[in-house]
């Protein structure tokens, strides 16, 4: 048996499972996407993404997802470097540290953020005690960004951390030895070597950021509309199954096209993605 | 190695098969059960769970109870047919839709023992969606109005205008719901909330878009808490929320504006899938019983159509306008009926426009 | 001097991240001791919610369902994902990228879409029940298992396995003793991620659950409107602390064991 | 010591990690243009010494003087010293060329200059034509050459090599030894080489520093280290040797296993216990009863250039190298030239052993 054949053999249960419970349901949704409520074939639902309102929500989502992803990246790298510097290299500990918050229910965490950020909330309470001016970020897009960043930060952090912790100390020392300062070591060695981790972090953060409707509703006061909110509205409030399916399919197509282009191409090391 | 892997695969396959079998078995099993059972679909937190146990104790009929968040996803799930529901409790316009689509069957009200507990006027207002009141049993009802903080809003509030005159900019919370939000605007403008007139609806849309900068947030669920916490001065809420809001913060007052509002009514219906009408009747009759209705009332604190319960309430509660709305609300408040498809699509688009603007 | 300043800044930064990640958790924990039912009113300190959460059969039912679901979904995900990660590693480039796309689909899809598509799918074949939720959870857990395992599978050192075969071990025995130990950490982290995702999921559970099946997540969503029952804050706090203690214990235990097994495993 | 000018001086350097003291008050002088080898078993502190010179570790106390300047606090990237790492530590995401150019790019050298230097360095390490390859696609020996090229393009004053040949096979290792010497001569810079392989140390070095447990045991030319080990540790570590607890009868006479031998050492006092080192190849075998010590051959192994034999005389087993084979079981007699008997003090304790001999 060749290893290729063996590979397919071993993947068989997974393939079976995926076809049965991922692809066929996807096909069901796709069928809804390309038909109208009376069953006729139509492209309207999928193309509805392009109309003014949906398109606007889509662009807002892109922007929010972009900012959140960027924030996650900007928060994650210093943290990875700090962990490296302080030699906190117990990966189990880091995993626990990042994952543990998820054991408090997601919606409870978001409600807690609402209590922290609201005008008479905990944050402002502390600011007042410290004699600082209050901040009014509840029910703004800023609160949405904080919530989404909070929620998906571990998904960014974990793969980057895994990639960086795989870099042997020798390599960074070699760079230092050859004259690179702390910044040089980071930009020339650590960052390029962490790219596979970064890319998988981006996929895991960017996509769900666009659709996290609950955060937009609770922290954004329903005033920031993500494409996720629109899809949710079509399905859960308006019973527009076909339109909802169409929008989600076109979102998915967009993701499938853009992510490999922006992410996959530069991620030469395939499969080195890790959690 | 190959051996281990093969074994793992076998184990996995076996599990899958076992599970699918269990799933199918479940389907077959539920029908052939000897004991009587009912599958009940309700809003979440809308029935005192102890009453379910009590019902099973008294009648031996098992209840499979499921909850949904909105009428729409209740409808979606019901329509998908993935679960055979016997009884549904949902809102006025959704009932109208189900009746029209022939999804529900007549309830044998004649054989009810406790039907007299339900006030006749609730059946009357139900006529908006159930013209001959054959299909629905009123369960809870209420109004939509303004919950406001009297320590911030000094003047007496009696009109929707307070939401639109910019004097409380940034302190207003609206409902994150299509119908309830457009209802407010339509009523303020003096139109019917069931209007299908495009001009009227567009006028409402203009009003709401102009109002949006003043709105702190569009919330469903936490609107009450935000007013209680003092984060906002006023919120459009369901009457049931108002009572609890008042419990937490004495400064809060609830008013149904003089322009009129929505009078909503959530009712039970029996679906055409129901195999055991007698069990369903027993369950509905049970819900009408005074002790049961009272337990549910105290669980939820929404207005109950059960007059027996109302008359047994302490004076203080009877006088609470949110809990026991005065008769005047019947005069200028309307019940929601189902829009035609075109109108609901129009609302859908307008709402998205409002929210994304 | 400069070193110390930098060390201080790095520590401070980690502290900030810690606050960012854990302040909501702290808020919820505080709420579990709040005597008032409203989350925005402080009614004094109480432990009554901790007493009550165990006496409410609905909460305990939901808890048992949630835990059973998380456990079995993760187990299934490992059983399916484990051979698949070996399989994918053996494939050539093209097959591999096809498989990776397949792995990634559940991650690329919005939750509600996955949930609704599964519901529409299930309604044709089976009644919604515990099994349907289990299948749905397994679907979105598998990617986490595979993604956690693949790098480790690729890094497996096969020489001990081969030398064990050389010394007369059977294939399964050699695999269990020589290869599995290299994968345990990957399996555990994949399993743990699955547990976490399953516990935290709402949308997919909501659409695929049958009548009478309730998880903590769906319960909490249902309660937002009337105000979350403080018992649930208490329960969440208990779960959180239990997991924390469990993880720390496991961590300490493995670390201690790590020192000993150096020789202990050598025979 | 050589007469070359002093380049690096380590003064009273101590370093500990946690509770274990790795270097204790170490003094070491390295001269310009020397090939110095730090030799010792693992954990002896040789790598730590190298890392302190390289700037990767900071000594807990003591100073590092480089060309008369205190560089103790200067970070690695600011020292004119480059390192070749044990596991090469090539940048896996860069081509050979990019790896080599790394240091020059950091220093913002011109394009032409970098081009020139890459060509020169790759030529020096015999890797022309490998510019565009990724490190992963190279053999261990080739990777090692890249690591060397990468270090030397920066024209360091000193090249540190941390067991650079450790991962290579024997043949390649020997080849590389010659190449390293050639490179050193061509570059005219100082090499500090860390190894636990005595053969490597003796082959390449101008100066060998034998270390154990954080102390310098002996320092000197390979010849001197081999021929005149100053204590049993050095004698044992460098080459095969027979170390016999003996008694110094008086100057120039030592009692080994009950037989008095003439020797050339003086100054050990009279009737003092000493350790005697005799190299296996220095033992002369004679037919039975014709030499000084009689014994029986217990084992013979053919080693290529010579036979290695074990000879029992009483309780002591000698290792002897000889080009002539004696059958196991046959009786032989041992004698040693006075110049080949090396007398050493017996340390009273391990610590003292080191302190006394610390130069």
Short mmCIF file of C-alpha atoms in Angstrom, two decimals, chain C residues 121-253:
data_model
loop_
_atom_site.label_atom_id
_atom_site.label_comp_id
_atom_site.label_asym_id
_atom_site.label_seq_id
_atom_site.Cartn_x
_atom_site.Cartn_y
_atom_site.Cartn_z
CA UNK C 121 -30.17 18.43 7.06
CA UNK C 122 -31.21 16.53 10.16
CA UNK C 123 -34.90 17.09 9.66
CA UNK C 124 -34.77 14.81 6.65
CA UNK C 125 -33.10 11.91 8.37
CA UNK C 126 -33.72 11.95 12.06
CA UNK C 127 -35.56 13.68 14.80
CA UNK C 128 -33.63 16.36 16.58
CA UNK C 129 -32.40 14.99 19.85
CA UNK C 130 -29.28 14.71 21.92
CA UNK C 131 -27.61 12.73 19.12
CA UNK C 132 -28.15 15.48 16.58
CA UNK C 133 -26.47 18.03 18.84
CA UNK C 134 -23.68 15.55 19.47
CA UNK C 135 -23.08 15.13 15.75
CA UNK C 136 -23.13 18.87 15.20
CA UNK C 137 -20.68 19.48 18.03
CA UNK C 138 -18.38 16.78 16.75
CA UNK C 139 -18.36 18.52 13.37
CA UNK C 140 -16.94 21.74 14.74
CA UNK C 141 -14.65 20.00 17.25
CA UNK C 142 -12.82 17.87 14.68
CA UNK C 143 -10.91 20.80 13.12
CA UNK C 144 -9.49 21.77 16.50
CA UNK C 145 -8.31 18.22 17.11
CA UNK C 146 -6.74 17.91 13.68
CA UNK C 147 -5.10 21.31 13.84
CA UNK C 148 -3.67 20.55 17.26
CA UNK C 149 -2.46 17.10 16.26
CA UNK C 150 -1.01 17.58 12.80
CA UNK C 151 2.13 19.46 13.75
CA UNK C 152 2.88 16.83 16.37
CA UNK C 153 2.24 13.98 13.98
CA UNK C 154 4.62 15.58 11.53
CA UNK C 155 7.24 15.91 14.23
CA UNK C 156 6.95 12.31 15.41
CA UNK C 157 10.29 10.57 15.75
CA UNK C 158 9.75 7.12 14.27
CA UNK C 159 13.10 5.66 15.31
CA UNK C 160 11.93 4.40 18.72
CA UNK C 161 8.97 2.77 16.99
CA UNK C 162 11.22 1.05 14.49
CA UNK C 163 13.68 -0.06 17.13
CA UNK C 164 10.81 -1.47 19.16
CA UNK C 165 9.69 -3.48 16.13
CA UNK C 166 13.27 -4.57 15.72
CA UNK C 167 13.27 -5.77 19.30
CA UNK C 168 10.25 -7.89 18.58
CA UNK C 169 7.36 -5.68 19.62
CA UNK C 170 4.14 -6.05 17.70
CA UNK C 171 3.05 -3.07 15.66
CA UNK C 172 0.23 -1.99 17.95
CA UNK C 173 2.41 -2.38 21.00
CA UNK C 174 5.26 -0.41 19.49
CA UNK C 175 2.80 2.25 18.34
CA UNK C 176 1.23 2.54 21.75
CA UNK C 177 4.49 2.65 23.63
CA UNK C 178 6.71 4.61 21.29
CA UNK C 179 4.53 6.88 19.15
CA UNK C 180 1.56 7.61 21.36
CA UNK C 181 3.63 9.17 24.15
CA UNK C 182 4.85 11.72 21.63
CA UNK C 183 1.27 12.61 20.78
CA UNK C 184 -0.38 12.72 24.17
CA UNK C 185 0.11 16.43 24.61
CA UNK C 186 -1.38 17.08 21.17
CA UNK C 187 -4.34 14.82 21.84
CA UNK C 188 -4.92 16.43 25.19
CA UNK C 189 -4.77 19.95 23.85
CA UNK C 190 -7.07 19.04 20.96
CA UNK C 191 -9.47 17.33 23.33
CA UNK C 192 -9.37 20.26 25.68
CA UNK C 193 -9.99 22.78 22.90
CA UNK C 194 -12.94 20.67 21.79
CA UNK C 195 -14.35 20.58 25.29
CA UNK C 196 -14.03 24.33 25.51
CA UNK C 197 -15.66 24.99 22.14
CA UNK C 198 -18.48 22.61 22.85
CA UNK C 199 -19.15 24.14 26.25
CA UNK C 200 -19.15 27.62 24.79
CA UNK C 201 -21.28 27.05 21.72
CA UNK C 202 -24.73 28.46 21.51
CA UNK C 203 -25.94 28.94 17.94
CA UNK C 204 -25.28 25.44 16.67
CA UNK C 205 -26.72 23.80 19.76
CA UNK C 206 -29.77 26.01 19.60
CA UNK C 207 -30.76 24.93 16.12
CA UNK C 208 -29.89 21.28 16.37
CA UNK C 209 -31.20 20.42 19.80
CA UNK C 210 -34.35 18.45 20.23
CA UNK C 211 -37.17 19.05 22.65
CA UNK C 212 -36.13 18.62 26.23
CA UNK C 213 -32.42 18.95 25.51
CA UNK C 214 -30.99 22.00 27.21
CA UNK C 215 -27.42 23.05 27.66
CA UNK C 216 -26.10 25.75 29.94
CA UNK C 217 -25.51 27.92 26.90
CA UNK C 218 -29.02 27.72 25.55
CA UNK C 219 -30.32 28.16 29.07
CA UNK C 220 -28.32 31.33 29.55
CA UNK C 221 -29.48 32.77 26.21
CA UNK C 222 -33.04 32.08 27.13
CA UNK C 223 -32.63 33.93 30.36
CA UNK C 224 -31.04 37.13 29.10
CA UNK C 225 -34.43 38.65 28.55
CA UNK C 226 -35.70 38.09 32.06
CA UNK C 227 -32.31 38.59 33.64
CA UNK C 228 -29.77 35.83 34.07
CA UNK C 229 -30.46 33.70 37.09
CA UNK C 230 -27.69 34.32 39.60
CA UNK C 231 -27.48 30.55 40.09
CA UNK C 232 -25.87 30.46 36.67
CA UNK C 233 -23.18 32.89 37.70
CA UNK C 234 -22.53 30.66 40.68
CA UNK C 235 -22.45 27.57 38.52
CA UNK C 236 -20.14 29.22 35.99
CA UNK C 237 -17.84 30.24 38.79
CA UNK C 238 -17.79 26.70 40.11
CA UNK C 239 -17.09 25.25 36.66
CA UNK C 240 -14.39 27.82 36.08
CA UNK C 241 -12.69 27.10 39.38
CA UNK C 242 -13.01 23.35 38.89
CA UNK C 243 -11.36 23.53 35.50
CA UNK C 244 -8.67 25.83 36.83
CA UNK C 245 -7.86 23.52 39.71
CA UNK C 246 -8.00 20.44 37.53
CA UNK C 247 -5.68 21.95 34.96
CA UNK C 248 -3.22 23.18 37.53
CA UNK C 249 -3.23 19.78 39.21
CA UNK C 250 -2.64 18.00 35.91
CA UNK C 251 0.07 20.47 35.06
CA UNK C 252 1.86 20.03 38.35
CA UNK C 253 1.47 16.27 38.19
#
